[in-house]
Coordinates of C-alpha atoms and ligand atoms in Angstrom, one line a residue:
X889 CA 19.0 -2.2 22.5
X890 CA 20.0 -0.3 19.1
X891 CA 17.1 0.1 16.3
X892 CA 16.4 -3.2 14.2
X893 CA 15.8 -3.0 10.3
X894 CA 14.3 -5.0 8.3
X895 CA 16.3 -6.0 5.4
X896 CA 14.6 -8.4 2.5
X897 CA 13.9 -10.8 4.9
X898 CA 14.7 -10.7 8.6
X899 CA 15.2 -8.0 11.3
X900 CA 19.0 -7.4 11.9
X901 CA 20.7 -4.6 13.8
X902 CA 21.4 -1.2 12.3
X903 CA 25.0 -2.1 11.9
X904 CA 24.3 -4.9 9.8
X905 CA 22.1 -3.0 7.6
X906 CA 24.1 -1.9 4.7
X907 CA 23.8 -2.6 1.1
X908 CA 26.0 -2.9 -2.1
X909 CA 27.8 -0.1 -4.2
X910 CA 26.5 -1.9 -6.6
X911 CA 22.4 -1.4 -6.1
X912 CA 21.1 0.5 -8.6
X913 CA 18.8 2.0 -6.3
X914 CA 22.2 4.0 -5.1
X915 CA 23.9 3.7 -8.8
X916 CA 21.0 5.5 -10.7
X917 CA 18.4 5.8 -8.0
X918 CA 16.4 2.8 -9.7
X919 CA 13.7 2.0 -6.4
X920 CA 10.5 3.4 -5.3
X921 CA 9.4 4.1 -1.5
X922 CA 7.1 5.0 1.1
X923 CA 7.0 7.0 3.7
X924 CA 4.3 6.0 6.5
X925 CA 3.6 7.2 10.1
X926 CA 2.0 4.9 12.6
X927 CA -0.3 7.1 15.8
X928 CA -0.9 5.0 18.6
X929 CA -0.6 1.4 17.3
X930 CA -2.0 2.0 14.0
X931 CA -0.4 2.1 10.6
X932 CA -2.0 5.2 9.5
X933 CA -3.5 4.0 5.6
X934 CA -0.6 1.6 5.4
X935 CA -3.2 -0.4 2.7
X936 CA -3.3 2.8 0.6
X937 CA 0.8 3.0 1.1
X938 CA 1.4 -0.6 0.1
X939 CA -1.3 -0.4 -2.8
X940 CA 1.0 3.1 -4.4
X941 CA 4.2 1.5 -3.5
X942 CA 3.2 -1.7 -5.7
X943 CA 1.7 0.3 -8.5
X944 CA 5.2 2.2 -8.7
X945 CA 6.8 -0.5 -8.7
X946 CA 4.7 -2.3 -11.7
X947 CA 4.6 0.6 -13.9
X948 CA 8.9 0.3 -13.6
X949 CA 8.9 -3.4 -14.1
X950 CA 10.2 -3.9 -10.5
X951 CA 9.1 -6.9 -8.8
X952 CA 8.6 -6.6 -5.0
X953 CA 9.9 -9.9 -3.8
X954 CA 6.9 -10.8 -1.0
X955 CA 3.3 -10.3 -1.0
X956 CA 1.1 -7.1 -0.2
X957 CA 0.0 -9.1 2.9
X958 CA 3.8 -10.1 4.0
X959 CA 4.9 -6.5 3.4
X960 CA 2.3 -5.3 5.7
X961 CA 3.4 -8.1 8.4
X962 CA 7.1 -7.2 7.7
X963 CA 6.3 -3.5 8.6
X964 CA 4.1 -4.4 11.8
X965 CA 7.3 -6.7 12.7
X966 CA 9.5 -4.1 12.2
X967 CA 7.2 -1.2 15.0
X968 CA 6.8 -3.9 17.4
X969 CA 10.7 -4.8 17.2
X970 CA 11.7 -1.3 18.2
X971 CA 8.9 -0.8 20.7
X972 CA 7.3 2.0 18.3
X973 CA 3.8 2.9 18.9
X974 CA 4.4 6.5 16.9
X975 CA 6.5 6.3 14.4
X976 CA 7.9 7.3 10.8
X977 CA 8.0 4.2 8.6
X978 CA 10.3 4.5 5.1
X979 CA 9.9 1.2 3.1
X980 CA 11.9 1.1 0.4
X981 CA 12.6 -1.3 -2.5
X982 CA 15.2 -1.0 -4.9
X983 CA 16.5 -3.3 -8.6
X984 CA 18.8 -4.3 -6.4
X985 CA 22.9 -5.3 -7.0
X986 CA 23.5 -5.4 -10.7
X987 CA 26.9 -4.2 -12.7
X988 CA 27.8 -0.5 -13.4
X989 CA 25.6 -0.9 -16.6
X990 CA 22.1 0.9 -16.5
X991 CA 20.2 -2.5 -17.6
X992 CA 18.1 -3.8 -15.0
X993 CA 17.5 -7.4 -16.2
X994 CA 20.9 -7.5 -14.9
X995 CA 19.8 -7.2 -11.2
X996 CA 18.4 -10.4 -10.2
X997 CA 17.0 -9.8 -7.3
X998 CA 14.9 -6.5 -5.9
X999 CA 16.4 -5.0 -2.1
X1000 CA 14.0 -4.2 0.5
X1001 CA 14.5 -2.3 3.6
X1002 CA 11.9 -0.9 6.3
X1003 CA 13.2 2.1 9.0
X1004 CA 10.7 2.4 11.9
X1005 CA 11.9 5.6 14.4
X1006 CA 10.6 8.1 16.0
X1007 CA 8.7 10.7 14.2
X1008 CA 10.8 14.0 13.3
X1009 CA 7.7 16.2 14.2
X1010 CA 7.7 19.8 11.9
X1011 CA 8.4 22.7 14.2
X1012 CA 4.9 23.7 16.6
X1013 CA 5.9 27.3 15.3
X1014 CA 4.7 26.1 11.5
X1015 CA 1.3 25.1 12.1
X1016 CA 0.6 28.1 14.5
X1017 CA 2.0 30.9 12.5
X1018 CA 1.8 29.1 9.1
X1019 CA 4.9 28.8 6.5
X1020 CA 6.3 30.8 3.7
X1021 CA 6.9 29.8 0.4
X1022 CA 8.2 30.8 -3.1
X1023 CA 7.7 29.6 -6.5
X1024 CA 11.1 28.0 -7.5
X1025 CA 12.6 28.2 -11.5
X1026 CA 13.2 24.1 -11.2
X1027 CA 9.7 23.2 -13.1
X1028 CA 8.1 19.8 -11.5
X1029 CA 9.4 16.7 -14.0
X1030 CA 7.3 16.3 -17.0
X1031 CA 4.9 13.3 -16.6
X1032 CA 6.1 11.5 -19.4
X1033 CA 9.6 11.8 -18.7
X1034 CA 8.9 10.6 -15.2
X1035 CA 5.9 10.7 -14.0
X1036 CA 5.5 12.4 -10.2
X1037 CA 2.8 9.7 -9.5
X1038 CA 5.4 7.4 -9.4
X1039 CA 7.2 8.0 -5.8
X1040 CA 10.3 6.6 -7.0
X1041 CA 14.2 7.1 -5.3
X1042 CA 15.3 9.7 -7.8
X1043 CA 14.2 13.0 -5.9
X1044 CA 16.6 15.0 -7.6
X1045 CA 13.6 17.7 -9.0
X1046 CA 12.2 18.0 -5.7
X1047 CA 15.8 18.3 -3.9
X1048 CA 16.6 20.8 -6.5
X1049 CA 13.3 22.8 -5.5
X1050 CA 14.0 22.6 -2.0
X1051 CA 17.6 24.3 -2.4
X1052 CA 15.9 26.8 -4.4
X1053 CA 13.6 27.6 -1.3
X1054 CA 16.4 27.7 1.5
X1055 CA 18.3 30.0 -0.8
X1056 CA 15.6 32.1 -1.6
X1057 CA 15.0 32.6 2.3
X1058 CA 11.4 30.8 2.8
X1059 CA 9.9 27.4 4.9
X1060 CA 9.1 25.6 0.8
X1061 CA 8.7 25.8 -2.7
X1062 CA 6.1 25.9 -5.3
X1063 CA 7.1 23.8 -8.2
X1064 CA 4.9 24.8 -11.7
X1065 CA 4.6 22.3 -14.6
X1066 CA 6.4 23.2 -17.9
X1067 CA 3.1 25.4 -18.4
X1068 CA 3.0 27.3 -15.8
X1069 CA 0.7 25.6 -13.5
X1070 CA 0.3 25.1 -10.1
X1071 CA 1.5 21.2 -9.3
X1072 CA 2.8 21.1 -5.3
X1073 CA 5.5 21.1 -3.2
X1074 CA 8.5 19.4 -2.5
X1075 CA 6.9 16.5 -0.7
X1076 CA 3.4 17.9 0.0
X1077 CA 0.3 18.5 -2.0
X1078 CA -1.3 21.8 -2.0
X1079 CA -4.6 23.3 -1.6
X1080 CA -6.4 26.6 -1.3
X1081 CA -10.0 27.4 -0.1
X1082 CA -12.1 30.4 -1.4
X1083 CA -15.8 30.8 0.5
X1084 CA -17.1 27.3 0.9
X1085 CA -14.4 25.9 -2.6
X1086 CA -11.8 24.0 -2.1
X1087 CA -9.0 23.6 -4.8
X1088 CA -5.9 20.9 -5.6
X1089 CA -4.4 20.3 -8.5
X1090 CA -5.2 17.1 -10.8
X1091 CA -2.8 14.3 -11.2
X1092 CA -2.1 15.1 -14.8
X1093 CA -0.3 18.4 -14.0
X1094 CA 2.3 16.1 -12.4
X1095 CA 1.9 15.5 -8.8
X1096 CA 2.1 12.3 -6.6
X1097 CA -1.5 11.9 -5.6
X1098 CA -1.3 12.3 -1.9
X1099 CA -3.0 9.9 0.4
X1100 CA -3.2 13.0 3.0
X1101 CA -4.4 14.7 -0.3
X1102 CA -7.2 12.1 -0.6
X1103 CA -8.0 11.9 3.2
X1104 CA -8.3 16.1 3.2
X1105 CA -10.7 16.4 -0.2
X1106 CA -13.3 13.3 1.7
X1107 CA -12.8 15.5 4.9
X1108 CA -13.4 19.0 2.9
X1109 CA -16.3 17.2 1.4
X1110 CA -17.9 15.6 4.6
X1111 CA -17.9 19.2 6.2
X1112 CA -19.7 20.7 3.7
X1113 CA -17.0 22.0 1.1
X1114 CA -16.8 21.7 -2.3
X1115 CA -13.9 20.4 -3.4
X1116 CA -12.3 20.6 -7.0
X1117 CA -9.5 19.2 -8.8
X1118 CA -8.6 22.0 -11.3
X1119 CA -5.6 23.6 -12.9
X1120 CA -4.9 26.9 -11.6
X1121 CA -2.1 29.3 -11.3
X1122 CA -0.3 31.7 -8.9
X1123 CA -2.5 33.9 -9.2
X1124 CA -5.4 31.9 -8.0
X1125 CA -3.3 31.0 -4.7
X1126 CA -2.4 35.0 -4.2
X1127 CA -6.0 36.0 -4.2
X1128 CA -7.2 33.0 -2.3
X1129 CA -8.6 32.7 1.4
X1130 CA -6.5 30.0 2.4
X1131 CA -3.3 27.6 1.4
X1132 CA -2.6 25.2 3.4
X1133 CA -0.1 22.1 2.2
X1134 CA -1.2 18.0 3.0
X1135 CA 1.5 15.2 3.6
X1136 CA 2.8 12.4 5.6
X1137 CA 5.1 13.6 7.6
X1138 CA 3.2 17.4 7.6
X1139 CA -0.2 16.4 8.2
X1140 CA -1.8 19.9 7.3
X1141 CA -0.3 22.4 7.6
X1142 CA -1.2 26.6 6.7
X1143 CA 0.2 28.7 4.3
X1144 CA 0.8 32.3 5.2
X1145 CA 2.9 34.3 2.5
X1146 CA 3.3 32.9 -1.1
X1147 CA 6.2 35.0 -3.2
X1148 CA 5.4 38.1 -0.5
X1149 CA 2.0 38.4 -1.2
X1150 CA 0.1 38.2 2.4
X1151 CA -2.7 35.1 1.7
X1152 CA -5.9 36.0 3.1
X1153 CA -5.5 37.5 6.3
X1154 CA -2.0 36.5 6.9
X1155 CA -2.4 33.9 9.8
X1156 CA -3.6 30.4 9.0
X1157 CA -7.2 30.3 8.3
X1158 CA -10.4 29.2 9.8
X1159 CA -10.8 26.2 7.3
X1160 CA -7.5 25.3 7.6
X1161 CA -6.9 25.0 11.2
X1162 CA -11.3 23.2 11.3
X1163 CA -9.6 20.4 9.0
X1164 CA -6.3 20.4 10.7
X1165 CA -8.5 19.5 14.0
X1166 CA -10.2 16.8 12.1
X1167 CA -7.4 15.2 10.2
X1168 CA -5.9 14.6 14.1
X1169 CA -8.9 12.9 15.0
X1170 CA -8.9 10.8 12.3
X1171 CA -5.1 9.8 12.4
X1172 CA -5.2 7.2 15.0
X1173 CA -8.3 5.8 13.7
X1174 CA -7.8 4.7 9.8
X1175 CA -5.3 2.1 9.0
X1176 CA -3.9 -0.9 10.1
X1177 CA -3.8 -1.5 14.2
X1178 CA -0.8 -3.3 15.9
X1179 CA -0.4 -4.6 19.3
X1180 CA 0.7 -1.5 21.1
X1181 CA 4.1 -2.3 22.9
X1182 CA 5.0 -0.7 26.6
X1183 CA 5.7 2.4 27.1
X1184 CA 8.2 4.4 24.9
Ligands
PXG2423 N1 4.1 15.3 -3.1 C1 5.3 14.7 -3.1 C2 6.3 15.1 -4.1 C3 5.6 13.9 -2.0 O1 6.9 13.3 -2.0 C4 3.4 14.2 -1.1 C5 3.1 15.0 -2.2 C6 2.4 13.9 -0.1 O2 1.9 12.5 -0.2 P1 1.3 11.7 1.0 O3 1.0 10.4 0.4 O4 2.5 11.6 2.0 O5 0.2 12.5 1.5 C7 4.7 13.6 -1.0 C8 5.0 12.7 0.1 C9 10.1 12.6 3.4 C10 8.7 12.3 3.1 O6 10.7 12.0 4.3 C11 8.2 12.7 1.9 C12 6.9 12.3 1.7 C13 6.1 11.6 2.6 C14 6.7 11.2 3.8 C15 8.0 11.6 4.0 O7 10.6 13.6 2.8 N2 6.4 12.7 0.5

């Protein structure tokens, strides 16, 4: 049996799964998405997912044809169709088909689409010897040109950023904001701990505010850091103890080297690798919990 989709309203094979050159979410990248993991039978803060993906889509003017609740039934549908009881979830919603003009009141009706497959874990070697990143020239989109805290199809700063990084030889880049601050990654938050502080950026330097992020600063807090959403620069990640990077698909993961300068001690850190420990724990405990399906 081949993967099912779902597709605006029914399950259908992955063959059948296609939509028009003429959606503007492939025309001018006119959608917003999610990406979601599920840990054994539970849709890891799929509320928090649906509750960003709708936001997105308000502040675009794009109306998600079906309810919060039916979304989250659609996406349970969709694990249990496929047999997935650990799984990568992208939910995406698009204008949908319109004409080759720009104008979206010309797309009458939005496209929706969820993939449920297995997880494309991040290599054991990162979270045990830590990445390497650089600072990229591509500066993180202004948040009033588009606003990072929408998590919308057009990726193209990011994807810039992340050609930047392979070419300059290093795991991921460090996008600034026009001033020259600290904002994250290509698709992961960052962090860095000094004595019992923890820093992250805050959501007006342009970043997509993380629910990992969110999960790791209550986690920080709870054992017994305190944790502070402040500007900073490059410097302040250079001279820290720790960097570590938050995300969906990531989870935690440490921070080793940042434009060759060694961080801290040059192995992932002792905080890092306490929350990485918790944030597992946690994983198949906070969500949404599905009827768990055989074996896989
Ligand atoms: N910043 C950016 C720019 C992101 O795209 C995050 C931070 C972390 O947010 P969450 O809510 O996941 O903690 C993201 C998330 C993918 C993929 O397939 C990307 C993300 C999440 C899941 C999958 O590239 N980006």
């Amino acid at each position: 049996m081949g993967l099912k989709i779902f597709l605006n309203d029914k399950l259908v094979d992955k063959k059948d799964a296609v939509v028009s050159v003429f959606d503007h979410g492939l025309l001018y990248g006119d959608g917003v998405f999610e990406g979601i993991r599920s840990y054994g039978g539970l849709v890891f803060k799929l509320r928090e997912h649906l509750d960003r993906l709708f936001e997105s889509a308000h502040t675009l003017t794009l109306e998600i044809p079906m309810s919060k609740n039916a979304l989250e039934k659609a996406v349970i549908q969709t694990l249990q169709a496929n047999r997935l009881n650990d799984a990568y979830i992208r939910l995406v919603v698009t204008r949908g088909t319109g004409d080759l003009g720009l104008d979206p009141r010309k797309c009458l009706r939005a496209t929706l689409f969820i993939i449920a497959d297995k997880i494309l874990l991040y290599p054991k070697e990162y979270y045990e010897k830590g990445l390497v990143l650089a600072t990229v020239p591509t500066v993180r989109n202004h948040p009033e040109a588009l606003n990072p805290q929408l998590k919308t199809l057009n990726y193209l700063n990011n994807i810039l950023a992340k050609i930047e990084a392979t070419n300059a030889g290093v795991n991921e880049a460090i996008l600034l904001n026009a001033q020259g601050y600290v904002t994250e990654c290509t698709g992961e938050n960052i962090f860095y701990v000094k004595g019992r502080e923890i820093t992250t950026p805050p959501p007006y330097v342009g970043i997509l505010k993380g629910i990992t992020r969110e999960v790791v600063m209550r986690l920080s807090k709870e054992n017994g850091f305190s944790v502070r959403e402040e500007v900073f620069t490059r410097h302040d990640l250079y001279t820290a103890d720790e960097v570590f990077l938050t995300g969906t698909a990531a989870e935690i993961v440490p921070v080793v080297k940042i434009d060759n300068r060694v961080i801290g001690a040059g192995i992932p850190g002792k905080s890092t690798l306490m929350l990485m420990k918790k944030f597992r724990k946690l994983t198949p405990k906070e969500g949404v919990r599905y009827r768990a399906v055989g074996r896989q």
